[in-house]
Tab-separated table of C-alpha atoms in Angstrom:
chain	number	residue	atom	x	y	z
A	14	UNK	CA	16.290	120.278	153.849
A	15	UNK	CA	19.564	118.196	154.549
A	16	UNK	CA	17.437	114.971	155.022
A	17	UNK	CA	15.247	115.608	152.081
A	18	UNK	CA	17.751	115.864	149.659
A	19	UNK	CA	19.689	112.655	151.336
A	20	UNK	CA	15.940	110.816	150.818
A	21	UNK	CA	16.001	111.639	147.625
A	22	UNK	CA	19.780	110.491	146.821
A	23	UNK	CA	19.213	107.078	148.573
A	24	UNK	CA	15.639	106.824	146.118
A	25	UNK	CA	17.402	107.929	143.182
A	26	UNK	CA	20.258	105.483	144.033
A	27	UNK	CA	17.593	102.336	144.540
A	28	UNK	CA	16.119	103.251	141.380
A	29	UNK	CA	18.968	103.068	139.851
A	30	UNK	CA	20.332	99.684	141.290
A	31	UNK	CA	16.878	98.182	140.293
A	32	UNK	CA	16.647	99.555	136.833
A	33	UNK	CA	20.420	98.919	135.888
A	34	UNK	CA	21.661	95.527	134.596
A	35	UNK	CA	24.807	94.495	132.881
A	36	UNK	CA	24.417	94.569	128.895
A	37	UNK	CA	26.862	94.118	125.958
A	38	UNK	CA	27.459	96.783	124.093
A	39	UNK	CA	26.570	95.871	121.251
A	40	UNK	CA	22.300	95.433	122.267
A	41	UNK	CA	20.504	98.225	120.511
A	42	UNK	CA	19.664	101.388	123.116
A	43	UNK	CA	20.327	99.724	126.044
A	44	UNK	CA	19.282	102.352	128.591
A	45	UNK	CA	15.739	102.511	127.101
A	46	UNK	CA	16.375	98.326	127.379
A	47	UNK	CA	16.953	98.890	130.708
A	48	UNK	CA	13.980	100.783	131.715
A	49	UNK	CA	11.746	98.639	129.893
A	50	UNK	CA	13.568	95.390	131.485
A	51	UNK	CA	12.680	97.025	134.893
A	52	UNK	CA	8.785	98.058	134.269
A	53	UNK	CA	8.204	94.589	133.141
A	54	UNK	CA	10.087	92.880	136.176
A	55	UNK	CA	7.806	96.020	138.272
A	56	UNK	CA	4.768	94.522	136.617
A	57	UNK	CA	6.159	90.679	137.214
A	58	UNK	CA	6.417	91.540	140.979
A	59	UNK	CA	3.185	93.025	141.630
A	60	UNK	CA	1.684	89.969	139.897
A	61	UNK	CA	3.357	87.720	142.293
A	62	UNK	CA	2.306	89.972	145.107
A	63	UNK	CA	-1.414	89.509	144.138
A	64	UNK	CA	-0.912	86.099	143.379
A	65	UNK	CA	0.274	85.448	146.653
A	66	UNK	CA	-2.936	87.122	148.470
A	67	UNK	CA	-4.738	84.793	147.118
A	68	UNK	CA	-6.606	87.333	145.124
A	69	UNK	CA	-5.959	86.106	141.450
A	70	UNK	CA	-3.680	83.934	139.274
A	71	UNK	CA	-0.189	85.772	138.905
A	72	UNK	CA	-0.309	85.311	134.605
A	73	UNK	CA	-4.285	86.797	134.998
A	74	UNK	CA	-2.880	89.450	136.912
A	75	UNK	CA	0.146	90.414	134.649
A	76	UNK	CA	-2.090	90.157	131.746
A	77	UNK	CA	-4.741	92.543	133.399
A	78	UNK	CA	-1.789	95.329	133.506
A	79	UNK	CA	-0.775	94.646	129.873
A	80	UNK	CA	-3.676	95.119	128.128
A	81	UNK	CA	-5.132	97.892	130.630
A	82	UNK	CA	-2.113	100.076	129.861
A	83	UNK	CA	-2.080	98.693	126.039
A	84	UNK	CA	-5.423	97.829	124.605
A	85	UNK	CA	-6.240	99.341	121.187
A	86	UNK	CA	-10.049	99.667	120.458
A	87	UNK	CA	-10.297	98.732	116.164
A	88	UNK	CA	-9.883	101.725	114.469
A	89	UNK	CA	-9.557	102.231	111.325
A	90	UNK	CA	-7.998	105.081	109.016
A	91	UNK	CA	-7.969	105.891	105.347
A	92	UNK	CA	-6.031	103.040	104.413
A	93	UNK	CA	-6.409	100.237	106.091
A	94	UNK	CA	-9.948	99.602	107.593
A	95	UNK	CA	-10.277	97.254	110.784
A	96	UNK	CA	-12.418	95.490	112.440
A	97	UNK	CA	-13.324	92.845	115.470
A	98	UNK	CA	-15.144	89.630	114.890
A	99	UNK	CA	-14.654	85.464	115.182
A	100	UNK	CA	-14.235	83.334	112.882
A	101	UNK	CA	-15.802	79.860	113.719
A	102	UNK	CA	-15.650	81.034	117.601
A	103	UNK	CA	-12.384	82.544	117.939
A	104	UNK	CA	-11.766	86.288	117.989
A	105	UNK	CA	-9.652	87.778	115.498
A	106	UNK	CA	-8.698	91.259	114.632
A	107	UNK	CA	-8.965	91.663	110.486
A	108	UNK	CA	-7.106	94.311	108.568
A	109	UNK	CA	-7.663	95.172	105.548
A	110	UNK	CA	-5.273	96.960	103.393
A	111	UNK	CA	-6.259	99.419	100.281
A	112	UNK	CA	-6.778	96.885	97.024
A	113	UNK	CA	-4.839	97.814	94.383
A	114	UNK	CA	-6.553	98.894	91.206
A	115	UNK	CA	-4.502	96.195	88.977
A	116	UNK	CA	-4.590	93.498	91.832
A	117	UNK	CA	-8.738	92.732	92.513
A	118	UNK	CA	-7.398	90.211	95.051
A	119	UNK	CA	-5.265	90.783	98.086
A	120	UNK	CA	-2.661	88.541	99.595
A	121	UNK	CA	-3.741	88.025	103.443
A	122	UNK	CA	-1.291	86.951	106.239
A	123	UNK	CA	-2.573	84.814	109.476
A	124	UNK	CA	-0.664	86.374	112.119
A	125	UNK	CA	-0.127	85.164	115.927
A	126	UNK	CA	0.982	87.342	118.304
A	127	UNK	CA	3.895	86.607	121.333
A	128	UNK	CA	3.323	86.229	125.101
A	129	UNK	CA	4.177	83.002	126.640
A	130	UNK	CA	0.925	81.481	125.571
A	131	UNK	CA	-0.378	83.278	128.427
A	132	UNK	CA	-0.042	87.117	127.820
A	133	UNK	CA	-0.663	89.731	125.595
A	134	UNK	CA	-3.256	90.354	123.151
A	135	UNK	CA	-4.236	90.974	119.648
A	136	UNK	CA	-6.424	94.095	120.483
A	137	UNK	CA	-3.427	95.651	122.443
A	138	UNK	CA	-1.517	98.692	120.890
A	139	UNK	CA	1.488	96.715	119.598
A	140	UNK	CA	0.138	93.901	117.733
A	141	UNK	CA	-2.131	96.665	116.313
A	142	UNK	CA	0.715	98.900	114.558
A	143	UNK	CA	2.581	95.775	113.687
A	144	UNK	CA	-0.536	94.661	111.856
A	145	UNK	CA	-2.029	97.565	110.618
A	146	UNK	CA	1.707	98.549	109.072
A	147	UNK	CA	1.880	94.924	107.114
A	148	UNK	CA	-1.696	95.419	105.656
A	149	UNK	CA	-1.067	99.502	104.868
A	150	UNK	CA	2.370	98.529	103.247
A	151	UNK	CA	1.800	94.889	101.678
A	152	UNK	CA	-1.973	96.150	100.595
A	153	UNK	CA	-3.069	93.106	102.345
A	154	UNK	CA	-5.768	91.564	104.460
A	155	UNK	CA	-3.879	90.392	108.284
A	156	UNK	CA	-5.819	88.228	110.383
A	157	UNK	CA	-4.630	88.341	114.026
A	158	UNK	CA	-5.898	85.444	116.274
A	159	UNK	CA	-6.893	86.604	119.220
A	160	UNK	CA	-6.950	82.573	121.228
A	161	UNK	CA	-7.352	81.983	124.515
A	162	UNK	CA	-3.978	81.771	126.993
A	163	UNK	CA	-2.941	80.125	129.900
A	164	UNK	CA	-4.603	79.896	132.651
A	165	UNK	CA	-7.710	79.674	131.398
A	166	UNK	CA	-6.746	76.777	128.706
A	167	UNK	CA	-3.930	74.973	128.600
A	168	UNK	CA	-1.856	72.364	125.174
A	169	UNK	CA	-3.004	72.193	122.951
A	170	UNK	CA	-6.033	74.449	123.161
A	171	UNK	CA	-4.124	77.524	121.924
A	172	UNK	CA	-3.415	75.426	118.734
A	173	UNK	CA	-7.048	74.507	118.470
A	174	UNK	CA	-8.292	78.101	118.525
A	175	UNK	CA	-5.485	78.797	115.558
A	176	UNK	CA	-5.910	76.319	113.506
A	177	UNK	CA	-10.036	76.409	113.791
A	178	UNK	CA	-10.181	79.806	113.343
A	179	UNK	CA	-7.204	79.741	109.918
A	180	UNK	CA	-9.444	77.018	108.479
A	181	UNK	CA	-12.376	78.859	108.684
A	182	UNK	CA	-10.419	81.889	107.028
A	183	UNK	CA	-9.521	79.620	104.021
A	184	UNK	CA	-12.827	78.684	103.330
A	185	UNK	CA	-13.589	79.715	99.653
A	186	UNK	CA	-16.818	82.116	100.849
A	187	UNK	CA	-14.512	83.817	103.433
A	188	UNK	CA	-11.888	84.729	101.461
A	189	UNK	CA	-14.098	86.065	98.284
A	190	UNK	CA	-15.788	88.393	100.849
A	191	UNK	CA	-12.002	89.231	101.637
A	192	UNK	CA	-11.074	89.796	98.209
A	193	UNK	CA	-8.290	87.415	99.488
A	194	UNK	CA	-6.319	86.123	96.718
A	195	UNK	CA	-5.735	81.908	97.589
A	196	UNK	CA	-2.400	81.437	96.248
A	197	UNK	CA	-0.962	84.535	98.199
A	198	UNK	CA	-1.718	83.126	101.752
A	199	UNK	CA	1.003	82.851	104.661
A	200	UNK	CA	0.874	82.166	108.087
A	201	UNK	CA	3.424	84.159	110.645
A	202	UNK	CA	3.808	84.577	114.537
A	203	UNK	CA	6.239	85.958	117.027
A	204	UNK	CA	7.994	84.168	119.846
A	205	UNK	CA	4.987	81.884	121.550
A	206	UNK	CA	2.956	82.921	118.412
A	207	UNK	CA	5.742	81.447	116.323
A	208	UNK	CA	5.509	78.363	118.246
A	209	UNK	CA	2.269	78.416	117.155
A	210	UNK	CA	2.773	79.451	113.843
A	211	UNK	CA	4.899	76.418	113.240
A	212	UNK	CA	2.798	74.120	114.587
A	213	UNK	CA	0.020	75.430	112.522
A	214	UNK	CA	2.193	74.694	109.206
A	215	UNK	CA	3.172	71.440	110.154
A	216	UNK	CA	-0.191	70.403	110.776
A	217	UNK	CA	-1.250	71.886	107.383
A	218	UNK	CA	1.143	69.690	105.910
A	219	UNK	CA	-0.864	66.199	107.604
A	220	UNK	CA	-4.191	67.114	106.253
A	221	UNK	CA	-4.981	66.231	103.004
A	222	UNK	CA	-7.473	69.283	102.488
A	223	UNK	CA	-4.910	71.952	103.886
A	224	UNK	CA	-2.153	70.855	101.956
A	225	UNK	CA	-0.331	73.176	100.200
A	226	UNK	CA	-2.727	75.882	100.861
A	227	UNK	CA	-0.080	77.589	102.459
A	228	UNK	CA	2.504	79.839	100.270
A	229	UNK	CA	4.768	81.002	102.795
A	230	UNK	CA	5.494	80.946	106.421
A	231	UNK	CA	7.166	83.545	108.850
A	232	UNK	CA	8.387	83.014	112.530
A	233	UNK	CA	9.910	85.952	114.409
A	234	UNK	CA	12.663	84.911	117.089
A	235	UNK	CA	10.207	81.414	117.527
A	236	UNK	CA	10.329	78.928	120.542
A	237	UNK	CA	10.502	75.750	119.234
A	238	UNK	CA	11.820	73.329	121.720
A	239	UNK	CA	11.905	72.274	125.648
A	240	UNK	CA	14.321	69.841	125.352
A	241	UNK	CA	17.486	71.881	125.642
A	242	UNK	CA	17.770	74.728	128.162
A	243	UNK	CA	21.554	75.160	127.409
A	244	UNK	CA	21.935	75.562	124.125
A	245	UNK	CA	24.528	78.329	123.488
A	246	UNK	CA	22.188	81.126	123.121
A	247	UNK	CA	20.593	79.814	126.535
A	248	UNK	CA	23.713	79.790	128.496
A	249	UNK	CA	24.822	83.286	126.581
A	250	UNK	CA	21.805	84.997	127.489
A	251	UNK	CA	20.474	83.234	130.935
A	252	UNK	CA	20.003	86.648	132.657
A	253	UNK	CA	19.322	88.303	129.426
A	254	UNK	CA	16.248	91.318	129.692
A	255	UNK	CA	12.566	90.685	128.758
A	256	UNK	CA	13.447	86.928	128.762
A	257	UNK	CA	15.759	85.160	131.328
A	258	UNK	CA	16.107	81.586	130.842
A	259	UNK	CA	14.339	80.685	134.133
A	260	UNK	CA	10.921	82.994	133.030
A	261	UNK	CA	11.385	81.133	129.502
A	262	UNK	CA	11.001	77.375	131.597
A	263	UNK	CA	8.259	78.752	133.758
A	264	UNK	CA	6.486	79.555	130.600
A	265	UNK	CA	6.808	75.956	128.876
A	266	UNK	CA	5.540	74.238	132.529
A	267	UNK	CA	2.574	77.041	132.416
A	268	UNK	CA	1.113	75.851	129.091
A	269	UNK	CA	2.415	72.223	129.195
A	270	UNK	CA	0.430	72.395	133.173
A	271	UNK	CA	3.393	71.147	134.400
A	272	UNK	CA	4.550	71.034	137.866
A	273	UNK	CA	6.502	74.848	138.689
A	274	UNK	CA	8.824	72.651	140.795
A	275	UNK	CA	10.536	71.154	138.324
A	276	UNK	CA	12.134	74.775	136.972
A	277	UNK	CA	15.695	74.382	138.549
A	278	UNK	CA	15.950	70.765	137.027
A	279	UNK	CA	14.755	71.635	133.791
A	280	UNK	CA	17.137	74.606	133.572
A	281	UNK	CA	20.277	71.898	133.983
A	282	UNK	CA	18.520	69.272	131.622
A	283	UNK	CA	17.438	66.776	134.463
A	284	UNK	CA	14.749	66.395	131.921
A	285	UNK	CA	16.165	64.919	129.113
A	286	UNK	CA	19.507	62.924	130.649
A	287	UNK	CA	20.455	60.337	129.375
A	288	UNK	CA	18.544	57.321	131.532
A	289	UNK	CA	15.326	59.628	130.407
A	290	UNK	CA	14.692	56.882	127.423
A	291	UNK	CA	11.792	58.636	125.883
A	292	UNK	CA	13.962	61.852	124.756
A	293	UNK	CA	16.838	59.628	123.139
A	294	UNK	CA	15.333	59.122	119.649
A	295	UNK	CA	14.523	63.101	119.597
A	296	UNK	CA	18.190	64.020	120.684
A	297	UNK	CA	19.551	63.805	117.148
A	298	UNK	CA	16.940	66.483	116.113
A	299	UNK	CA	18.114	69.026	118.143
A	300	UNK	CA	21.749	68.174	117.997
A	301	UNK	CA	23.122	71.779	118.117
A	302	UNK	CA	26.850	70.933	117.928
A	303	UNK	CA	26.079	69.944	114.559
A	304	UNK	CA	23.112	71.841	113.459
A	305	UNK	CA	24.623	75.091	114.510
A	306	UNK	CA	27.979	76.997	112.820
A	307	UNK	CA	30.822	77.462	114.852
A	308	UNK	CA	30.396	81.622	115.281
A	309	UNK	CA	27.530	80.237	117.170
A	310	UNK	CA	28.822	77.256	119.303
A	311	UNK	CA	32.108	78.533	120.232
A	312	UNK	CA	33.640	77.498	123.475
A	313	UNK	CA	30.107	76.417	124.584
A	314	UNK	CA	29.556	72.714	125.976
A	315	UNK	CA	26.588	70.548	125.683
A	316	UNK	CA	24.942	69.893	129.030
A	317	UNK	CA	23.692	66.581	128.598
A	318	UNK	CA	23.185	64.576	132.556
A	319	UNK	CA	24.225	61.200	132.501
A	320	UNK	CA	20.972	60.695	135.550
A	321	UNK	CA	18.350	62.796	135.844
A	322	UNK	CA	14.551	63.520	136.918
A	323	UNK	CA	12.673	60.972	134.328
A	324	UNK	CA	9.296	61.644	136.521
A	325	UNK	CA	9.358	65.044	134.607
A	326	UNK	CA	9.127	63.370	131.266
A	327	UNK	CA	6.504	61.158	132.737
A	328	UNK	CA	4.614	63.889	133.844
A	329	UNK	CA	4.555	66.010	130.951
A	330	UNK	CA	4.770	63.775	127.710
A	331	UNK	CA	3.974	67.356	126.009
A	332	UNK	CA	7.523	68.053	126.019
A	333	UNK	CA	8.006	65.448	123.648
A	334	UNK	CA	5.319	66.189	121.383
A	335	UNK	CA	5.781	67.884	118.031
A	336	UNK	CA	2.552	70.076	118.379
A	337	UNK	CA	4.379	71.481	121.261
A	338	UNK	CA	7.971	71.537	120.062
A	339	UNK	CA	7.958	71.951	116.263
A	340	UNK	CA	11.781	71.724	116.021
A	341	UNK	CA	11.627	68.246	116.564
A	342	UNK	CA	9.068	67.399	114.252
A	343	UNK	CA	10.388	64.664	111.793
A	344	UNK	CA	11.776	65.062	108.485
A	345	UNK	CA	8.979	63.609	106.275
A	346	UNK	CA	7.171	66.408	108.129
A	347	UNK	CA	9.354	69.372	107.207
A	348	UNK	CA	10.048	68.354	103.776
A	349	UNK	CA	6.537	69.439	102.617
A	350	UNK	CA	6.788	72.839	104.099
A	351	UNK	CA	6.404	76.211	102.499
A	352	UNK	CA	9.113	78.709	101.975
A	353	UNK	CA	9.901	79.942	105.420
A	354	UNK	CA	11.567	83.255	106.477
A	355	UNK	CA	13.095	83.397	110.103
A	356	UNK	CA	14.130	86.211	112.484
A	357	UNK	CA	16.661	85.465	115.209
A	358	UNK	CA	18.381	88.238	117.758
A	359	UNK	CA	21.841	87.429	119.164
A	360	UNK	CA	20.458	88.875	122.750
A	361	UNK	CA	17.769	86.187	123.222
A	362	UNK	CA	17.245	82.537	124.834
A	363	UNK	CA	15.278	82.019	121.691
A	364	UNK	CA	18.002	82.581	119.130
A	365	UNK	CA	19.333	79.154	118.678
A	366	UNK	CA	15.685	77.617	118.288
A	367	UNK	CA	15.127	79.378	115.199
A	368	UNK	CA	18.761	78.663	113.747
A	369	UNK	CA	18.196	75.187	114.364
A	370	UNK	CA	15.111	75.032	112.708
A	371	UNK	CA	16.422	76.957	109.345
A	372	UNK	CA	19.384	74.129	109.532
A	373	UNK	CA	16.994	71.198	109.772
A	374	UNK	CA	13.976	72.721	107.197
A	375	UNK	CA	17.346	73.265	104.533
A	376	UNK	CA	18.207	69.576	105.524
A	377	UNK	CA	14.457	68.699	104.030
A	378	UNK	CA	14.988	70.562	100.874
A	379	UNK	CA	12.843	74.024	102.149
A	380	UNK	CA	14.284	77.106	101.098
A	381	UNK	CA	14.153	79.038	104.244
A	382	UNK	CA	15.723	82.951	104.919
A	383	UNK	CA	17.564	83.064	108.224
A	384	UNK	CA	17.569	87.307	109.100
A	385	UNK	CA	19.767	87.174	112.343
A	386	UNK	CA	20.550	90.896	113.913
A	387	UNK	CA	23.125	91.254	116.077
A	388	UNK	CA	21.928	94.387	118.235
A	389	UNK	CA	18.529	92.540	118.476
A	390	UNK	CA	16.734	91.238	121.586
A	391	UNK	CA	13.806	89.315	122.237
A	392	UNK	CA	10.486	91.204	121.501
A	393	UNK	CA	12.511	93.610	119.889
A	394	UNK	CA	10.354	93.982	116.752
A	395	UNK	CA	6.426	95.244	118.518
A	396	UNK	CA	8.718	97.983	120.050
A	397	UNK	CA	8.937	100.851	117.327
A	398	UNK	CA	6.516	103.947	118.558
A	399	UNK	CA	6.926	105.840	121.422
A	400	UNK	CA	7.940	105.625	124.681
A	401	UNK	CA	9.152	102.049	123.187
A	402	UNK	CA	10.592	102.557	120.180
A	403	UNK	CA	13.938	100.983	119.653
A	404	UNK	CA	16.338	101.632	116.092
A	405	UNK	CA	16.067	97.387	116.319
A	406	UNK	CA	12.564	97.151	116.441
A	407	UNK	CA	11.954	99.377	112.990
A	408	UNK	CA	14.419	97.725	111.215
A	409	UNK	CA	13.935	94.307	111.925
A	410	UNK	CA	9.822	95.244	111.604
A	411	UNK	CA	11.058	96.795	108.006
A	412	UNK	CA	13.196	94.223	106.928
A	413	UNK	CA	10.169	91.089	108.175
A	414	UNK	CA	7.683	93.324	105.890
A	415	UNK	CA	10.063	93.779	102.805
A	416	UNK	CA	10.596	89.773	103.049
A	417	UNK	CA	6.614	88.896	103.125
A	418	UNK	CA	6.713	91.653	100.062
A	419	UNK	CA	9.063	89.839	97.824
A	420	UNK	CA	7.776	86.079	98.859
A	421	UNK	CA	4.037	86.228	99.509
């Protein structure tokens, strides 16, 4: 009996060690954070493992336990009817939201969901509430893009599948059988899916037909940039939960097909140094001792290498392309973009990506909404039902929705 219950103290003790991490206080439940921190890093780990055995790719694997545990078949309910189907070859996930009697035509929102470019899912059960609330509460028609993710394609495919499968949404026929009003049309992503998002708009803005066809644009805590991987919210929240700087890298060199090697000097800017010529005419863009307020910079210092790895650059040109890092688009670019609304969370790598971005797109004369919360982590907003539901999540869900109410 003795050793049983000094088993169970020792387990009880390891589970604790494992689950528990140091937080600030001011990060919204942070016990629940904790646990779901530590089943994440569980799943991470047993990815690895069967990566290791040879017996799949570790992002195939971690995917296969996300959507087992989360897929949502389409179901529909009294108000907002869904369905599966493709649009020009890519799968999306429509929702359609009760009409109202005095509006015959619906405003619609193209939405692209998180992941790394290489996990989750539009069919799983959080992308589902999140979309099926916007159409039941906006009364409108939500297309989530469900495109293909890393392994299996790599940049710039993921934009491909988005922006083939938006055009084919905008086509006049699609959106009468939609009852899709085609002023009232915005585009909207979280995290990777912001990246997307972005890139989406800004190619919008190049084509002649697509121009202006876009009334507003959303991005929920967006990546936007692979430049700078100390930037103050980077070197704040390095071993911050969900997304440590070094999974965030890992991430970029997954979709850009980059060598995995080249994490530890990408995480000290080897990258981008200063003998790296290619990345000196971008610098200014992302210039975040000027671009971002002093609350935000404090005692933080740049990390900018006076030598450094150029073979990176040389490797992966990607990093330097605007498709792939929308933040450093140029301003003739940003100028003719839509009224944009973006969500940052003080407890996130990603935070100063999407400040930046609201400083340069004001720069261009865009009138952009910057909704920071301070309790707020990354991926914060998908987790608002149970066993996952944090205060954070609803309101910065609620306070997204009432901003695509008023603007769209």
């Amino acid at each position: 009996m003795r050793s049983s219950c000094v088993l169970l103290t020792a387990l009880v003790a390891l589970a604790a060690y494992y689950i528990y991490i140091p937080l600030p206080s001011s990060v919204s439940d942070p016990w629940k954070l904790m646990l779901l921190d530590a089943t994440f890093r569980s799943a991470q780990q047993v990815s690895n493992l069967i990566h290791n055995l040879g017996l799949s790719h570790h992002l195939l694997a971690l995917n296969f336990i996300i959507v087992i545990f989360g897929k949502k078949s389409a179901w529909s309910s009294a108000q907002v009817k869904v369905t599966d189907t493709d649009f020009d070859g890519v799968e999306v996930r429509v929702f359609e939201g009760s009409p109202k009697p005095e509006e015959p035509l619906r405003r619609s929102v193209v939405y692209i969901h998180g992941g790394g470019w290489a996990l989750a899912s539009a069919k799983i059960r959080y992308y589902d509430e999140l979309c099926t609330a916007m159409a039941e509460e906006l009364n409108a028609v939500i297309v989530s893009i469900e495109y293909r993710l890393v392994p299996k394609v790599y940049f710039p495919a993921q934009i491909h599948d988005v922006m083939r499968a938006t055009k084919y949404f905008l086509q006049p026929e699609v959106l009468h059988k939609y009852s899709v009003d085609p002023d009232r049309i915005g585009i909207s992503g979280d995290s990777a899916g912001g990246n997307l998002a972005a890139a989406l708009g800004q190619q919008f803005t190049q084509d002649a037909n697509l121009k202006n066809k876009l009334k507003v644009q959303a991005f929920i805590y967006p990546v936007l940039q692979a430049l700078d991987f100390n930037t103050p919210s980077y070197q704040q929240n390095v071993n911050a939960p969900v997304l440590p700087r070094h999974v965030m890298v890992k991430y970029w060199l997954d979709y850009l097909q980059g060598n995995c090697d080249f994490v530890q000097a990408m995480t000290v800017n080897n990258h981008t140094s200063l003998d790296v010529q290619e990345a000196v005419a971008l610098r200014a863009r992302l210039n975040w001792t000027s671009l971002l307020p002093a609350s935000i910079t404090k005692d933080y210092k740049p990390v900018v290498q006076t030598t450094g790895n150029a073979r990176i650059v040389q490797e992966i040109p990607q990093l330097l392309d605007a498709r792939a890092a929308p933040l450093i688009a140029e301003r003739e670019v940003l100028r003719h973009l839509p009224k944009t609304y973006i969500l940052t969370c003080e407890h996130d790598v990603l935070r100063d990506d999407g400040i930046m971005y609201a400083k340069r797109l004001e720069s261009a004369g865009v009138q952009v909404t910057l909704d920071h919360f301070e309790d707020g982590f990354h991926g914060c907003m998908i987790f608002t039902s149970w066993p996952t539901n944090f205060s954070v999540g609803i309101r910065t869900r609620d306070s997204y929705i009432k901003w695509l109410d008023q603007n769209l």
